[in-house]
């Protein structure tokens, strides 16, 4: 198999036929157009509204940009940034509804707290979950019903999420919102795993295409050297 490939490559490398050269030139032009675009996409990304709306200085690690290269060099960071990006809507609702969390302390009766939880759960999505934890009392509010059901209500929300992260591919990110409250956003990791695999495949394809273009260019240079520029034309 290796000998056949070597012989095939050798025949192609020595083939200076005009029709072959024309096809190679066409591929070089196509690669030259699309490869920069692919690299721009792979090493670019997109910005989103910063979720650390309060106490931003205490959250220097909270990103507001998804970088596709993180999928290659730092998958965990990519997952966290994607989680925060898709949590912007629920975060905006949360802060608008509570006047930047200030109204939470005014929820005194069980009925008031249940009404807020019900309103929060109306915003439940299949993607992002959020839980707000009172640092002093341990009381929490979440848009996920199962936090209030057994066996999850037997542990603290943070303990539950840490367990789910280890055993059930759940991604979560803590935000130190204020002295009184902590926000934790979370989501299942399967979507991000799929994206990371796709980005890796795209990167491999881009690198392979780049090497092919370089090989074609090198062949052109060797061809011109052997034939002379006039004969090549």
PDB file of C-alpha atoms in Angstrom:
ATOM      1  CA  UNK A   1       0.000   0.000   0.000  1.00  0.00           C
ATOM      2  CA  UNK A   2       2.794   2.388   0.954  1.00  0.00           C
ATOM      3  CA  UNK A   3       4.721   1.602  -2.229  1.00  0.00           C
ATOM      4  CA  UNK A   4       1.635   2.265  -4.370  1.00  0.00           C
ATOM      5  CA  UNK A   5       1.065   5.618  -2.685  1.00  0.00           C
ATOM      6  CA  UNK A   6       4.717   6.551  -3.126  1.00  0.00           C
ATOM      7  CA  UNK A   7       4.613   5.633  -6.816  1.00  0.00           C
ATOM      8  CA  UNK A   8       1.354   7.545  -7.333  1.00  0.00           C
ATOM      9  CA  UNK A   9       2.787  10.624  -5.634  1.00  0.00           C
ATOM     10  CA  UNK A  10       5.963  10.381  -7.701  1.00  0.00           C
ATOM     11  CA  UNK A  11       3.978  10.181 -10.954  1.00  0.00           C
ATOM     12  CA  UNK A  12       1.881  13.175  -9.961  1.00  0.00           C
ATOM     13  CA  UNK A  13       4.918  15.164  -8.851  1.00  0.00           C
ATOM     14  CA  UNK A  14       6.620  14.635 -12.210  1.00  0.00           C
ATOM     15  CA  UNK A  15       3.473  15.245 -14.253  1.00  0.00           C
ATOM     16  CA  UNK A  16       3.874  18.662 -15.910  1.00  0.00           C
ATOM     17  CA  UNK A  17       0.945  18.166 -18.272  1.00  0.00           C
ATOM     18  CA  UNK A  18      -0.891  21.406 -19.060  1.00  0.00           C
ATOM     19  CA  UNK A  19      -4.304  20.045 -18.037  1.00  0.00           C
ATOM     20  CA  UNK A  20      -2.909  18.863 -14.699  1.00  0.00           C
ATOM     21  CA  UNK A  21      -1.274  22.244 -14.136  1.00  0.00           C
ATOM     22  CA  UNK A  22      -4.557  24.007 -14.868  1.00  0.00           C
ATOM     23  CA  UNK A  23      -6.424  21.879 -12.327  1.00  0.00           C
ATOM     24  CA  UNK A  24      -3.704  22.511  -9.745  1.00  0.00           C
ATOM     25  CA  UNK A  25      -3.869  26.251 -10.386  1.00  0.00           C
ATOM     26  CA  UNK A  26      -7.622  26.171  -9.881  1.00  0.00           C
ATOM     27  CA  UNK A  27      -7.220  24.419  -6.525  1.00  0.00           C
ATOM     28  CA  UNK A  28      -4.546  26.900  -5.430  1.00  0.00           C
ATOM     29  CA  UNK A  29      -6.902  29.803  -6.177  1.00  0.00           C
ATOM     30  CA  UNK A  30      -9.789  28.129  -4.323  1.00  0.00           C
ATOM     31  CA  UNK A  31      -7.588  27.321  -1.324  1.00  0.00           C
ATOM     32  CA  UNK A  32      -6.131  30.853  -1.302  1.00  0.00           C
ATOM     33  CA  UNK A  33      -9.645  32.298  -1.063  1.00  0.00           C
ATOM     34  CA  UNK A  34     -11.139  29.965   1.529  1.00  0.00           C
ATOM     35  CA  UNK A  35      -8.204  29.175   3.831  1.00  0.00           C
ATOM     36  CA  UNK A  36      -7.885  32.743   5.239  1.00  0.00           C
ATOM     37  CA  UNK A  37     -11.639  32.746   5.867  1.00  0.00           C
ATOM     38  CA  UNK A  38     -11.427  29.438   7.723  1.00  0.00           C
ATOM     39  CA  UNK A  39      -8.507  30.636   9.862  1.00  0.00           C
ATOM     40  CA  UNK A  40     -10.355  33.877  10.641  1.00  0.00           C
ATOM     41  CA  UNK A  41     -13.366  31.883  11.838  1.00  0.00           C
ATOM     42  CA  UNK A  42     -11.366  29.315  13.796  1.00  0.00           C
ATOM     43  CA  UNK A  43      -9.211  31.899  15.552  1.00  0.00           C
ATOM     44  CA  UNK A  44     -12.025  34.399  15.950  1.00  0.00           C
ATOM     45  CA  UNK A  45     -15.168  34.240  18.030  1.00  0.00           C
ATOM     46  CA  UNK A  46     -17.955  36.500  19.207  1.00  0.00           C
ATOM     47  CA  UNK A  47     -18.743  38.830  22.093  1.00  0.00           C
ATOM     48  CA  UNK A  48     -21.780  38.748  24.373  1.00  0.00           C
ATOM     49  CA  UNK A  49     -23.089  40.861  27.263  1.00  0.00           C
ATOM     50  CA  UNK A  50     -21.087  40.363  30.431  1.00  0.00           C
ATOM     51  CA  UNK A  51     -23.082  38.304  32.903  1.00  0.00           C
ATOM     52  CA  UNK A  52     -21.160  39.691  35.909  1.00  0.00           C
ATOM     53  CA  UNK A  53     -23.462  42.695  36.219  1.00  0.00           C
ATOM     54  CA  UNK A  54     -22.589  43.249  39.880  1.00  0.00           C
ATOM     55  CA  UNK A  55     -19.242  43.132  41.638  1.00  0.00           C
ATOM     56  CA  UNK A  56     -17.408  42.757  38.332  1.00  0.00           C
ATOM     57  CA  UNK A  57     -13.991  43.337  39.922  1.00  0.00           C
ATOM     58  CA  UNK A  58     -14.483  40.208  42.015  1.00  0.00           C
ATOM     59  CA  UNK A  59     -15.080  38.199  38.841  1.00  0.00           C
ATOM     60  CA  UNK A  60     -12.022  38.824  36.639  1.00  0.00           C
ATOM     61  CA  UNK A  61     -12.290  35.332  35.156  1.00  0.00           C
ATOM     62  CA  UNK A  62     -15.836  35.852  33.839  1.00  0.00           C
ATOM     63  CA  UNK A  63     -15.470  35.999  30.077  1.00  0.00           C
ATOM     64  CA  UNK A  64     -17.704  37.894  27.683  1.00  0.00           C
ATOM     65  CA  UNK A  65     -16.340  36.386  24.490  1.00  0.00           C
ATOM     66  CA  UNK A  66     -16.429  32.915  23.007  1.00  0.00           C
ATOM     67  CA  UNK A  67     -13.134  32.052  21.295  1.00  0.00           C
ATOM     68  CA  UNK A  68     -13.223  29.019  19.026  1.00  0.00           C
ATOM     69  CA  UNK A  69      -9.515  28.365  19.571  1.00  0.00           C
ATOM     70  CA  UNK A  70     -10.327  27.608  23.219  1.00  0.00           C
ATOM     71  CA  UNK A  71     -12.103  24.486  21.952  1.00  0.00           C
ATOM     72  CA  UNK A  72      -8.654  23.304  20.832  1.00  0.00           C
ATOM     73  CA  UNK A  73      -6.377  24.516  23.618  1.00  0.00           C
ATOM     74  CA  UNK A  74      -8.705  24.934  26.615  1.00  0.00           C
ATOM     75  CA  UNK A  75     -11.995  23.016  26.200  1.00  0.00           C
ATOM     76  CA  UNK A  76     -13.088  23.715  29.788  1.00  0.00           C
ATOM     77  CA  UNK A  77     -12.833  27.476  29.250  1.00  0.00           C
ATOM     78  CA  UNK A  78     -14.708  27.155  25.955  1.00  0.00           C
ATOM     79  CA  UNK A  79     -17.551  25.340  27.713  1.00  0.00           C
ATOM     80  CA  UNK A  80     -17.752  27.954  30.463  1.00  0.00           C
ATOM     81  CA  UNK A  81     -17.819  30.833  27.981  1.00  0.00           C
ATOM     82  CA  UNK A  82     -20.465  29.119  25.861  1.00  0.00           C
ATOM     83  CA  UNK A  83     -22.518  28.543  28.999  1.00  0.00           C
ATOM     84  CA  UNK A  84     -22.341  32.219  29.941  1.00  0.00           C
ATOM     85  CA  UNK A  85     -23.141  33.297  26.384  1.00  0.00           C
ATOM     86  CA  UNK A  86     -26.309  31.234  26.274  1.00  0.00           C
ATOM     87  CA  UNK A  87     -27.289  32.388  29.774  1.00  0.00           C
ATOM     88  CA  UNK A  88     -27.504  36.094  28.937  1.00  0.00           C
ATOM     89  CA  UNK A  89     -31.297  36.079  28.483  1.00  0.00           C
ATOM     90  CA  UNK A  90     -32.072  34.397  31.791  1.00  0.00           C
ATOM     91  CA  UNK A  91     -29.526  36.660  33.507  1.00  0.00           C
ATOM     92  CA  UNK A  92     -31.150  39.789  32.043  1.00  0.00           C
ATOM     93  CA  UNK A  93     -34.564  38.605  33.195  1.00  0.00           C
ATOM     94  CA  UNK A  94     -33.239  37.836  36.659  1.00  0.00           C
ATOM     95  CA  UNK A  95     -31.673  41.257  37.144  1.00  0.00           C
ATOM     96  CA  UNK A  96     -34.580  43.167  35.644  1.00  0.00           C
ATOM     97  CA  UNK A  97     -37.070  41.272  37.806  1.00  0.00           C
ATOM     98  CA  UNK A  98     -35.127  41.802  41.038  1.00  0.00           C
ATOM     99  CA  UNK A  99     -33.705  45.274  40.361  1.00  0.00           C
ATOM    100  CA  UNK A 100     -30.183  43.875  40.347  1.00  0.00           C
ATOM    101  CA  UNK A 101     -30.969  41.397  43.148  1.00  0.00           C
ATOM    102  CA  UNK A 102     -31.981  44.124  45.599  1.00  0.00           C
ATOM    103  CA  UNK A 103     -35.597  42.898  45.781  1.00  0.00           C
ATOM    104  CA  UNK A 104     -34.612  39.414  46.887  1.00  0.00           C
ATOM    105  CA  UNK A 105     -34.027  40.547  50.459  1.00  0.00           C
ATOM    106  CA  UNK A 106     -37.568  41.941  50.575  1.00  0.00           C
ATOM    107  CA  UNK A 107     -39.088  38.503  49.909  1.00  0.00           C
ATOM    108  CA  UNK A 108     -40.137  37.574  53.421  1.00  0.00           C
ATOM    109  CA  UNK A 109     -43.165  35.292  53.264  1.00  0.00           C
ATOM    110  CA  UNK A 110     -43.233  31.794  51.824  1.00  0.00           C
ATOM    111  CA  UNK A 111     -45.859  32.917  49.318  1.00  0.00           C
ATOM    112  CA  UNK A 112     -43.672  35.762  48.027  1.00  0.00           C
ATOM    113  CA  UNK A 113     -40.715  33.448  47.617  1.00  0.00           C
ATOM    114  CA  UNK A 114     -42.788  30.774  45.860  1.00  0.00           C
ATOM    115  CA  UNK A 115     -44.240  33.413  43.528  1.00  0.00           C
ATOM    116  CA  UNK A 116     -40.739  34.525  42.523  1.00  0.00           C
ATOM    117  CA  UNK A 117     -39.589  30.929  42.029  1.00  0.00           C
ATOM    118  CA  UNK A 118     -42.647  30.245  39.848  1.00  0.00           C
ATOM    119  CA  UNK A 119     -41.909  33.327  37.760  1.00  0.00           C
ATOM    120  CA  UNK A 120     -38.280  32.271  37.426  1.00  0.00           C
ATOM    121  CA  UNK A 121     -39.270  28.760  36.365  1.00  0.00           C
ATOM    122  CA  UNK A 122     -41.481  30.186  33.644  1.00  0.00           C
ATOM    123  CA  UNK A 123     -38.198  31.221  32.038  1.00  0.00           C
ATOM    124  CA  UNK A 124     -36.749  27.713  32.183  1.00  0.00           C
ATOM    125  CA  UNK A 125     -35.079  26.670  28.964  1.00  0.00           C
ATOM    126  CA  UNK A 126     -33.614  23.398  27.767  1.00  0.00           C
ATOM    127  CA  UNK A 127     -30.176  25.018  27.836  1.00  0.00           C
ATOM    128  CA  UNK A 128     -29.286  27.222  30.792  1.00  0.00           C
ATOM    129  CA  UNK A 129     -30.162  26.735  34.405  1.00  0.00           C
ATOM    130  CA  UNK A 130     -29.502  29.238  37.172  1.00  0.00           C
ATOM    131  CA  UNK A 131     -29.543  29.076  40.938  1.00  0.00           C
ATOM    132  CA  UNK A 132     -29.234  32.072  43.266  1.00  0.00           C
ATOM    133  CA  UNK A 133     -27.919  31.239  46.725  1.00  0.00           C
ATOM    134  CA  UNK A 134     -28.190  33.452  49.781  1.00  0.00           C
ATOM    135  CA  UNK A 135     -24.720  33.271  51.318  1.00  0.00           C
ATOM    136  CA  UNK A 136     -26.014  33.921  54.830  1.00  0.00           C
ATOM    137  CA  UNK A 137     -29.070  31.667  55.014  1.00  0.00           C
ATOM    138  CA  UNK A 138     -28.372  29.090  52.286  1.00  0.00           C
ATOM    139  CA  UNK A 139     -31.813  29.771  50.818  1.00  0.00           C
ATOM    140  CA  UNK A 140     -31.890  29.473  47.048  1.00  0.00           C
ATOM    141  CA  UNK A 141     -33.964  30.281  43.976  1.00  0.00           C
ATOM    142  CA  UNK A 142     -33.700  28.342  40.728  1.00  0.00           C
ATOM    143  CA  UNK A 143     -35.435  27.939  37.380  1.00  0.00           C
ATOM    144  CA  UNK A 144     -34.998  24.176  37.709  1.00  0.00           C
ATOM    145  CA  UNK A 145     -37.807  22.363  39.546  1.00  0.00           C
ATOM    146  CA  UNK A 146     -35.699  19.351  40.489  1.00  0.00           C
ATOM    147  CA  UNK A 147     -33.603  21.398  42.932  1.00  0.00           C
ATOM    148  CA  UNK A 148     -36.659  21.343  45.205  1.00  0.00           C
ATOM    149  CA  UNK A 149     -37.286  17.600  44.836  1.00  0.00           C
ATOM    150  CA  UNK A 150     -35.642  14.546  46.365  1.00  0.00           C
ATOM    151  CA  UNK A 151     -32.840  13.562  46.314  1.00  0.00           C
ATOM    152  CA  UNK A 152     -31.477  16.943  45.170  1.00  0.00           C
ATOM    153  CA  UNK A 153     -33.072  18.955  47.983  1.00  0.00           C
ATOM    154  CA  UNK A 154     -31.140  16.871  50.518  1.00  0.00           C
ATOM    155  CA  UNK A 155     -27.903  18.626  49.509  1.00  0.00           C
ATOM    156  CA  UNK A 156     -26.911  22.218  48.840  1.00  0.00           C
ATOM    157  CA  UNK A 157     -27.206  23.408  45.214  1.00  0.00           C
ATOM    158  CA  UNK A 158     -23.442  23.717  44.923  1.00  0.00           C
ATOM    159  CA  UNK A 159     -22.930  20.150  46.160  1.00  0.00           C
ATOM    160  CA  UNK A 160     -25.537  18.936  43.675  1.00  0.00           C
ATOM    161  CA  UNK A 161     -23.867  20.727  40.766  1.00  0.00           C
ATOM    162  CA  UNK A 162     -20.401  19.535  41.759  1.00  0.00           C
ATOM    163  CA  UNK A 163     -21.704  15.961  41.799  1.00  0.00           C
ATOM    164  CA  UNK A 164     -23.474  16.384  38.454  1.00  0.00           C
ATOM    165  CA  UNK A 165     -20.325  17.911  36.991  1.00  0.00           C
ATOM    166  CA  UNK A 166     -18.257  14.880  37.999  1.00  0.00           C
ATOM    167  CA  UNK A 167     -20.792  12.195  37.140  1.00  0.00           C
ATOM    168  CA  UNK A 168     -23.244  13.534  34.575  1.00  0.00           C
ATOM    169  CA  UNK A 169     -21.365  15.943  32.270  1.00  0.00           C
ATOM    170  CA  UNK A 170     -22.907  19.122  33.658  1.00  0.00           C
ATOM    171  CA  UNK A 171     -20.992  22.379  33.171  1.00  0.00           C
ATOM    172  CA  UNK A 172     -21.428  25.136  35.756  1.00  0.00           C
ATOM    173  CA  UNK A 173     -19.927  28.537  36.449  1.00  0.00           C
ATOM    174  CA  UNK A 174     -20.085  30.454  39.712  1.00  0.00           C
ATOM    175  CA  UNK A 175     -20.430  34.233  39.809  1.00  0.00           C
ATOM    176  CA  UNK A 176     -19.746  36.156  42.988  1.00  0.00           C
ATOM    177  CA  UNK A 177     -22.565  38.647  42.467  1.00  0.00           C
ATOM    178  CA  UNK A 178     -22.619  40.431  45.797  1.00  0.00           C
ATOM    179  CA  UNK A 179     -21.874  40.048  49.471  1.00  0.00           C
ATOM    180  CA  UNK A 180     -25.253  38.397  49.973  1.00  0.00           C
ATOM    181  CA  UNK A 181     -25.829  36.281  46.868  1.00  0.00           C
ATOM    182  CA  UNK A 182     -24.009  33.913  44.595  1.00  0.00           C
ATOM    183  CA  UNK A 183     -25.163  33.064  41.077  1.00  0.00           C
ATOM    184  CA  UNK A 184     -24.423  29.737  39.482  1.00  0.00           C
ATOM    185  CA  UNK A 185     -25.262  29.054  35.845  1.00  0.00           C
ATOM    186  CA  UNK A 186     -25.226  25.501  34.550  1.00  0.00           C
ATOM    187  CA  UNK A 187     -26.075  23.345  31.556  1.00  0.00           C
ATOM    188  CA  UNK A 188     -25.491  19.891  30.176  1.00  0.00           C
ATOM    189  CA  UNK A 189     -22.169  19.519  28.408  1.00  0.00           C
ATOM    190  CA  UNK A 190     -23.204  17.376  25.425  1.00  0.00           C
ATOM    191  CA  UNK A 191     -23.914  20.387  23.203  1.00  0.00           C
ATOM    192  CA  UNK A 192     -20.490  21.859  23.922  1.00  0.00           C
ATOM    193  CA  UNK A 193     -18.771  18.498  23.391  1.00  0.00           C
ATOM    194  CA  UNK A 194     -20.385  18.273  19.964  1.00  0.00           C
ATOM    195  CA  UNK A 195     -19.250  21.807  19.116  1.00  0.00           C
ATOM    196  CA  UNK A 196     -15.704  21.098  20.285  1.00  0.00           C
ATOM    197  CA  UNK A 197     -15.526  17.976  18.116  1.00  0.00           C
ATOM    198  CA  UNK A 198     -16.809  19.939  15.110  1.00  0.00           C
ATOM    199  CA  UNK A 199     -14.248  22.708  15.673  1.00  0.00           C
ATOM    200  CA  UNK A 200     -11.453  20.141  15.966  1.00  0.00           C
ATOM    201  CA  UNK A 201     -12.536  18.482  12.722  1.00  0.00           C
ATOM    202  CA  UNK A 202     -12.697  21.890  11.031  1.00  0.00           C
ATOM    203  CA  UNK A 203      -9.211  22.714  12.322  1.00  0.00           C
ATOM    204  CA  UNK A 204      -7.769  19.422  11.050  1.00  0.00           C
ATOM    205  CA  UNK A 205      -9.461  19.955   7.680  1.00  0.00           C
ATOM    206  CA  UNK A 206      -8.085  23.505   7.502  1.00  0.00           C
ATOM    207  CA  UNK A 207      -4.553  22.399   8.361  1.00  0.00           C
ATOM    208  CA  UNK A 208      -4.752  19.577   5.818  1.00  0.00           C
ATOM    209  CA  UNK A 209      -5.980  21.992   3.158  1.00  0.00           C
ATOM    210  CA  UNK A 210      -3.163  24.405   4.032  1.00  0.00           C
ATOM    211  CA  UNK A 211      -0.565  21.660   3.640  1.00  0.00           C
ATOM    212  CA  UNK A 212      -2.071  20.661   0.297  1.00  0.00           C
ATOM    213  CA  UNK A 213      -1.882  24.245  -0.934  1.00  0.00           C
ATOM    214  CA  UNK A 214       1.740  24.538   0.197  1.00  0.00           C
ATOM    215  CA  UNK A 215       2.537  21.274  -1.563  1.00  0.00           C
ATOM    216  CA  UNK A 216       0.941  22.539  -4.776  1.00  0.00           C
ATOM    217  CA  UNK A 217       2.873  25.811  -4.543  1.00  0.00           C
ATOM    218  CA  UNK A 218       6.160  23.971  -3.952  1.00  0.00           C
ATOM    219  CA  UNK A 219       5.452  21.769  -6.961  1.00  0.00           C
ATOM    220  CA  UNK A 220       4.803  24.889  -9.045  1.00  0.00           C
ATOM    221  CA  UNK A 221       8.126  26.396  -7.988  1.00  0.00           C
ATOM    222  CA  UNK A 222       9.993  23.168  -8.752  1.00  0.00           C
ATOM    223  CA  UNK A 223       8.167  22.921 -12.074  1.00  0.00           C
ATOM    224  CA  UNK A 224       9.135  26.478 -13.042  1.00  0.00           C
ATOM    225  CA  UNK A 225      12.734  25.827 -12.040  1.00  0.00           C
ATOM    226  CA  UNK A 226      12.925  22.653 -14.148  1.00  0.00           C
ATOM    227  CA  UNK A 227      10.967  23.923 -17.158  1.00  0.00           C
ATOM    228  CA  UNK A 228      11.901  27.565 -17.115  1.00  0.00           C
ATOM    229  CA  UNK A 229       9.371  30.343 -16.812  1.00  0.00           C
ATOM    230  CA  UNK A 230       8.806  30.646 -20.568  1.00  0.00           C
ATOM    231  CA  UNK A 231       8.123  26.944 -21.080  1.00  0.00           C
ATOM    232  CA  UNK A 232       5.856  26.890 -18.020  1.00  0.00           C
ATOM    233  CA  UNK A 233       3.681  29.643 -19.461  1.00  0.00           C
TER     234      UNK A 233
END
